[in-house]
XYZ file of N, CA and C in Angstrom:
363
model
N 0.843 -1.196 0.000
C 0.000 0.000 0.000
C 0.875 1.243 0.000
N 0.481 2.056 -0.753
C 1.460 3.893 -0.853
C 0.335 4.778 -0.951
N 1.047 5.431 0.040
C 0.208 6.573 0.690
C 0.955 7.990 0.201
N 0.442 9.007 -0.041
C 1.560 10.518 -0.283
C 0.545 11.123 0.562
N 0.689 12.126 1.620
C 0.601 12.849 2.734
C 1.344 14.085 2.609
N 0.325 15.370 2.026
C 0.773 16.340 2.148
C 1.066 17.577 3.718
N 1.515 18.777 3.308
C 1.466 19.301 4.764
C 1.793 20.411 4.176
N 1.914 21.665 5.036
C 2.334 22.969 4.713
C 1.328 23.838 4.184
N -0.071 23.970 3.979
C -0.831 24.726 3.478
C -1.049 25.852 4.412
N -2.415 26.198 4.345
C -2.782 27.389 4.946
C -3.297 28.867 4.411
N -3.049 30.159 5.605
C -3.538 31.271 5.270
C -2.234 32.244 5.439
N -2.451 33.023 4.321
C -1.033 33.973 3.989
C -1.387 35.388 3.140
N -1.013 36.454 3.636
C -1.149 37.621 2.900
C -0.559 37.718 1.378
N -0.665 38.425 0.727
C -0.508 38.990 -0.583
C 0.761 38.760 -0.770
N 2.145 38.389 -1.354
C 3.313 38.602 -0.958
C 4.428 37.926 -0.083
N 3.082 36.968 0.459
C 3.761 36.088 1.572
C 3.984 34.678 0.606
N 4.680 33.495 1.772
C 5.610 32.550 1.251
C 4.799 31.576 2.309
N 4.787 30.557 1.474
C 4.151 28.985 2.320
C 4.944 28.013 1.226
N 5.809 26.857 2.057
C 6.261 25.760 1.708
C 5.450 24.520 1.621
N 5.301 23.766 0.839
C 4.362 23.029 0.589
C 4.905 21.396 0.865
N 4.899 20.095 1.545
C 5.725 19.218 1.676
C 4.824 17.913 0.783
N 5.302 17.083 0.224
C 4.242 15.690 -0.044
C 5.318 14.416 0.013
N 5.197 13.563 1.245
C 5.675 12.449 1.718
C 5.181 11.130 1.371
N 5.775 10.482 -0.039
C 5.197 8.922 -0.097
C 5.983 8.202 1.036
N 4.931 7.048 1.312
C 5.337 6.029 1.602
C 4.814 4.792 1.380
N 5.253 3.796 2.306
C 4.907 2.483 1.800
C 5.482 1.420 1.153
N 5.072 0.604 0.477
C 6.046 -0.031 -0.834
C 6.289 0.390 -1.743
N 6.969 0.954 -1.970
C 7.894 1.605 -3.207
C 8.941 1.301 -3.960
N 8.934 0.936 -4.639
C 10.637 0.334 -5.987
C 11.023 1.691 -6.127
N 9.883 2.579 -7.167
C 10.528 3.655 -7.644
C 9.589 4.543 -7.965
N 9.956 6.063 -7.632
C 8.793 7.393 -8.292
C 9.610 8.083 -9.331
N 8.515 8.134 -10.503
C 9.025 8.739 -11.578
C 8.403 9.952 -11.135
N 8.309 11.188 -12.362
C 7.841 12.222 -12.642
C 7.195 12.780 -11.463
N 7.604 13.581 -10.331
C 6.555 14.424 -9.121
C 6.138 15.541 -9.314
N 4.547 15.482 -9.262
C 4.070 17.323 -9.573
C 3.019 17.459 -8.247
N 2.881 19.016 -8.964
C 2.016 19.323 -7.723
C 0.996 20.118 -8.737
N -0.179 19.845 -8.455
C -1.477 20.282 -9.431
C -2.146 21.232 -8.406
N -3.207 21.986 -8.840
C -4.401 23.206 -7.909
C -5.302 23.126 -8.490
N -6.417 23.233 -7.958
C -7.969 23.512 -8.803
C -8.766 24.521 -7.519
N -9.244 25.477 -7.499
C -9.867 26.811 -7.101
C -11.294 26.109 -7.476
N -11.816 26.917 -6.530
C -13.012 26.679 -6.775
C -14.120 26.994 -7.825
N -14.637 26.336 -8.136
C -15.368 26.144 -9.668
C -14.363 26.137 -11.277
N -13.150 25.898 -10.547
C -12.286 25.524 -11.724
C -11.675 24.078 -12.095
N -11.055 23.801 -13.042
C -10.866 22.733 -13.219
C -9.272 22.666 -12.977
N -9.151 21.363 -11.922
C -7.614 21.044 -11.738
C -6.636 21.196 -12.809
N -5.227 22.028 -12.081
C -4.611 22.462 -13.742
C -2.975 22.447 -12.594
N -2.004 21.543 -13.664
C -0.968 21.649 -12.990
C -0.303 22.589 -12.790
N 0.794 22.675 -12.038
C 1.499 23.834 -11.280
C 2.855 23.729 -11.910
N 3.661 22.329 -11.587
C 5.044 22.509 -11.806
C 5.383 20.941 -11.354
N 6.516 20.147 -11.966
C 6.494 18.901 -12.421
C 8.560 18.319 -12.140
N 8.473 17.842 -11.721
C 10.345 17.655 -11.480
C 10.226 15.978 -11.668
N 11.124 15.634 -12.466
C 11.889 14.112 -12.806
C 12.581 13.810 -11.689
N 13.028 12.744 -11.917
C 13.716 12.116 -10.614
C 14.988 12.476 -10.587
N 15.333 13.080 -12.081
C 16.660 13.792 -12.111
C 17.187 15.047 -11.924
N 15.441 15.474 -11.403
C 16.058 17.225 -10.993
C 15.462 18.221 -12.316
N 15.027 17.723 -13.006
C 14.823 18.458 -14.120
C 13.458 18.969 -14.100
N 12.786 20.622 -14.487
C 11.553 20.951 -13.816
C 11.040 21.604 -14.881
N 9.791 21.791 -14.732
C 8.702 22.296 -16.074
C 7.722 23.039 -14.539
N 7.343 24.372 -15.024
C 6.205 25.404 -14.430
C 5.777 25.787 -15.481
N 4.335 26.060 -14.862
C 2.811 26.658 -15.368
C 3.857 28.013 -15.795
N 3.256 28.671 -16.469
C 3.826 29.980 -16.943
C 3.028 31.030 -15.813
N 1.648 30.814 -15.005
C 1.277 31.911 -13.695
C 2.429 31.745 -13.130
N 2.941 30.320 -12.602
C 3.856 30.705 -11.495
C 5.179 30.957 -11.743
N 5.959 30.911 -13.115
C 7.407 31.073 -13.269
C 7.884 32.155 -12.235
N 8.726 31.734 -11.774
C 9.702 32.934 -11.126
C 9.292 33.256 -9.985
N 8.164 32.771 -9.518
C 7.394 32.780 -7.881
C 7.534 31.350 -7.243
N 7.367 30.041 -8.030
C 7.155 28.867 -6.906
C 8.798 28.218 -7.544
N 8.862 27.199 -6.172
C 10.121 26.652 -6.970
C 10.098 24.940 -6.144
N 9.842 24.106 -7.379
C 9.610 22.305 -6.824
C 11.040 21.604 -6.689
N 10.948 21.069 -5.965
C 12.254 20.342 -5.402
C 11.728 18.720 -5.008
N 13.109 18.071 -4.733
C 12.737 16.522 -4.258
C 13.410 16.133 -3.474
N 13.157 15.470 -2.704
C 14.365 14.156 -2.018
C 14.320 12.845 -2.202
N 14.827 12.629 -2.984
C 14.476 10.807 -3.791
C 14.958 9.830 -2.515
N 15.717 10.511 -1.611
C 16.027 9.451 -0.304
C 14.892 9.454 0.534
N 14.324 10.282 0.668
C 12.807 10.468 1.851
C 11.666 10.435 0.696
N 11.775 10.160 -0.343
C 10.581 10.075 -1.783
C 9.413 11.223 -1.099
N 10.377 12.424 -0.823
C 9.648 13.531 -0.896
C 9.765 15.056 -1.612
N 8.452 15.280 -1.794
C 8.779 16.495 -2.959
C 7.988 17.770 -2.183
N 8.696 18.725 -2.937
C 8.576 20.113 -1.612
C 7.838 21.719 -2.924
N 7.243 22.384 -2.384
C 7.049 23.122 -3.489
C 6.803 24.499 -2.595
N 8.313 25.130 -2.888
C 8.650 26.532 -2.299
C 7.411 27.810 -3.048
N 6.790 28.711 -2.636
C 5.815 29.511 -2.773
C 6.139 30.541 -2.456
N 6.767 31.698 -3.361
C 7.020 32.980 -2.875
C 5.575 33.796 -3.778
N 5.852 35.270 -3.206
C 5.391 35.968 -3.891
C 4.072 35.773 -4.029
N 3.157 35.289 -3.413
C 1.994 34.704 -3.673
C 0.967 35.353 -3.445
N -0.287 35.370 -4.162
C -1.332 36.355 -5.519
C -2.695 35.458 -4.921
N -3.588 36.872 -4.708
C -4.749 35.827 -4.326
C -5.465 34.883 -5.080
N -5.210 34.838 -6.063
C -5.179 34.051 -7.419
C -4.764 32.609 -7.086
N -3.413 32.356 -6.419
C -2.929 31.176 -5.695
C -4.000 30.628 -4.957
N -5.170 30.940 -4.811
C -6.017 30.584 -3.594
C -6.573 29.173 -4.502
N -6.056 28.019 -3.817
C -6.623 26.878 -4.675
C -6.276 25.800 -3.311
N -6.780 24.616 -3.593
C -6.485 23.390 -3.001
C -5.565 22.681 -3.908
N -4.429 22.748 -3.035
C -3.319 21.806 -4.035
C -3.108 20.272 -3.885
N -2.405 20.076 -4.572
C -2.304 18.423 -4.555
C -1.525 17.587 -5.419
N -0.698 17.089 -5.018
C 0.986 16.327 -5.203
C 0.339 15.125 -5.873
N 1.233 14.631 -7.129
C 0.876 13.446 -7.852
C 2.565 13.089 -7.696
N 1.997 11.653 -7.406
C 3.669 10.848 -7.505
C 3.375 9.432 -8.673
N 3.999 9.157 -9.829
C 3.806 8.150 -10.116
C 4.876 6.872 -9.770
N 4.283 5.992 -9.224
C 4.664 4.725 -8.302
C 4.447 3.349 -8.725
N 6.213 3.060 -8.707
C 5.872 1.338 -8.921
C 6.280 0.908 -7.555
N 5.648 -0.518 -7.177
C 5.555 -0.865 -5.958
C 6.842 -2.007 -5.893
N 7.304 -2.474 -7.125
C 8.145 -3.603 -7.130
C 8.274 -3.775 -8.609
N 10.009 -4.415 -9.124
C 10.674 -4.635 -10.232
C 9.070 -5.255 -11.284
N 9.520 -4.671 -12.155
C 8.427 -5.439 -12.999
C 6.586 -5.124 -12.917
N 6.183 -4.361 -12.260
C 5.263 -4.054 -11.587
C 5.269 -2.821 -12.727
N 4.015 -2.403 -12.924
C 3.489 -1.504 -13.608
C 3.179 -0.058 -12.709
N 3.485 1.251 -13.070
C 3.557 2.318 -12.400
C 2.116 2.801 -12.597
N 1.426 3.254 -11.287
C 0.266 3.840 -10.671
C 0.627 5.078 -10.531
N -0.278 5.974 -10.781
C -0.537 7.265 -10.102
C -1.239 7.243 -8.553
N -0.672 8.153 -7.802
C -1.143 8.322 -6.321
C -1.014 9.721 -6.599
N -2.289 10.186 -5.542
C -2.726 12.094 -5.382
C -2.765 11.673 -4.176
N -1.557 13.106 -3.466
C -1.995 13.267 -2.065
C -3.648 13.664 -1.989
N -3.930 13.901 -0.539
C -4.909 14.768 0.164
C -5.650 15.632 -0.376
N -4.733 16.035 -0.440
C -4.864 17.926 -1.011
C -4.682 18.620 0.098
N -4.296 20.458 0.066
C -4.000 20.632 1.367
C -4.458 22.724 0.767
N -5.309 22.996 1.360
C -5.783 24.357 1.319
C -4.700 25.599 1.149
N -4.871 26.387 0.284
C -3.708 27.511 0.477
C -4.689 28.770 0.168
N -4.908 29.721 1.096
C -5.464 30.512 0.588
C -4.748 31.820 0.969
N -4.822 32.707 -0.431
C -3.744 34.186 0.041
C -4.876 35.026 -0.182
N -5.074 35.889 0.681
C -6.268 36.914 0.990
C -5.350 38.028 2.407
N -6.023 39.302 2.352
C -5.509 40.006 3.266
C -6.750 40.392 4.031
């Protein structure tokens, strides 16, 4: 069984910074591709920003130059730094890890939780 367990959300002014954490665990061989997606209310879920297992990263063009995704392939956790943040950011986010559980085993998608971020003053 693999579980991803986000953390770090919340309430933050105009300008302000919230770190975002998403922790797999469980049985795990290996996580390819980690993103972190948002959907606002009455909108449709739309990704954010996307990192390989090699470090290599793709952002939404809203957030270039404001959020910044990171990993730790030893703790199979991925982190998504939030500066500068626009009440626009106000969405429920949510970490996709794709996961094989064992050699030979076919890779699953897992969505954390989701975890509230809302920027309002």
């Amino acid at each position: 069984q693999v579980q991803l367990v986000e953390s770090g959300g919340g309430l933050v002014q105009p300008g302000g910074s919230l770190r975002l954490s998403c922790a797999a665990s469980g049985s795990i061989f290996s996580i390819g591709t980690m993103g972190w997606y948002r959907q606002a209310p009455g909108k449709q879920r739309e990704a954010v920003a996307e990192i390989t297992s090699g470090g290599v990263t793709n952002y939404a063009e809203s957030v270039k130059g404001r959020f910044l995704i990171s990993r730790d392939n030893a703790k199979n956790t991925v982190f998504l730094q939030m500066n500068s943040l626009k009440p626009e950011d106000t969405a429920v986010y949510y970490c996709l890890a794709p996961i094989r559980s064992g050699w030979g085993r076919r890779e699953l998608d897992y969505w954390g939780q989701g975890t509230q971020v809302t920027v309002s003053s």
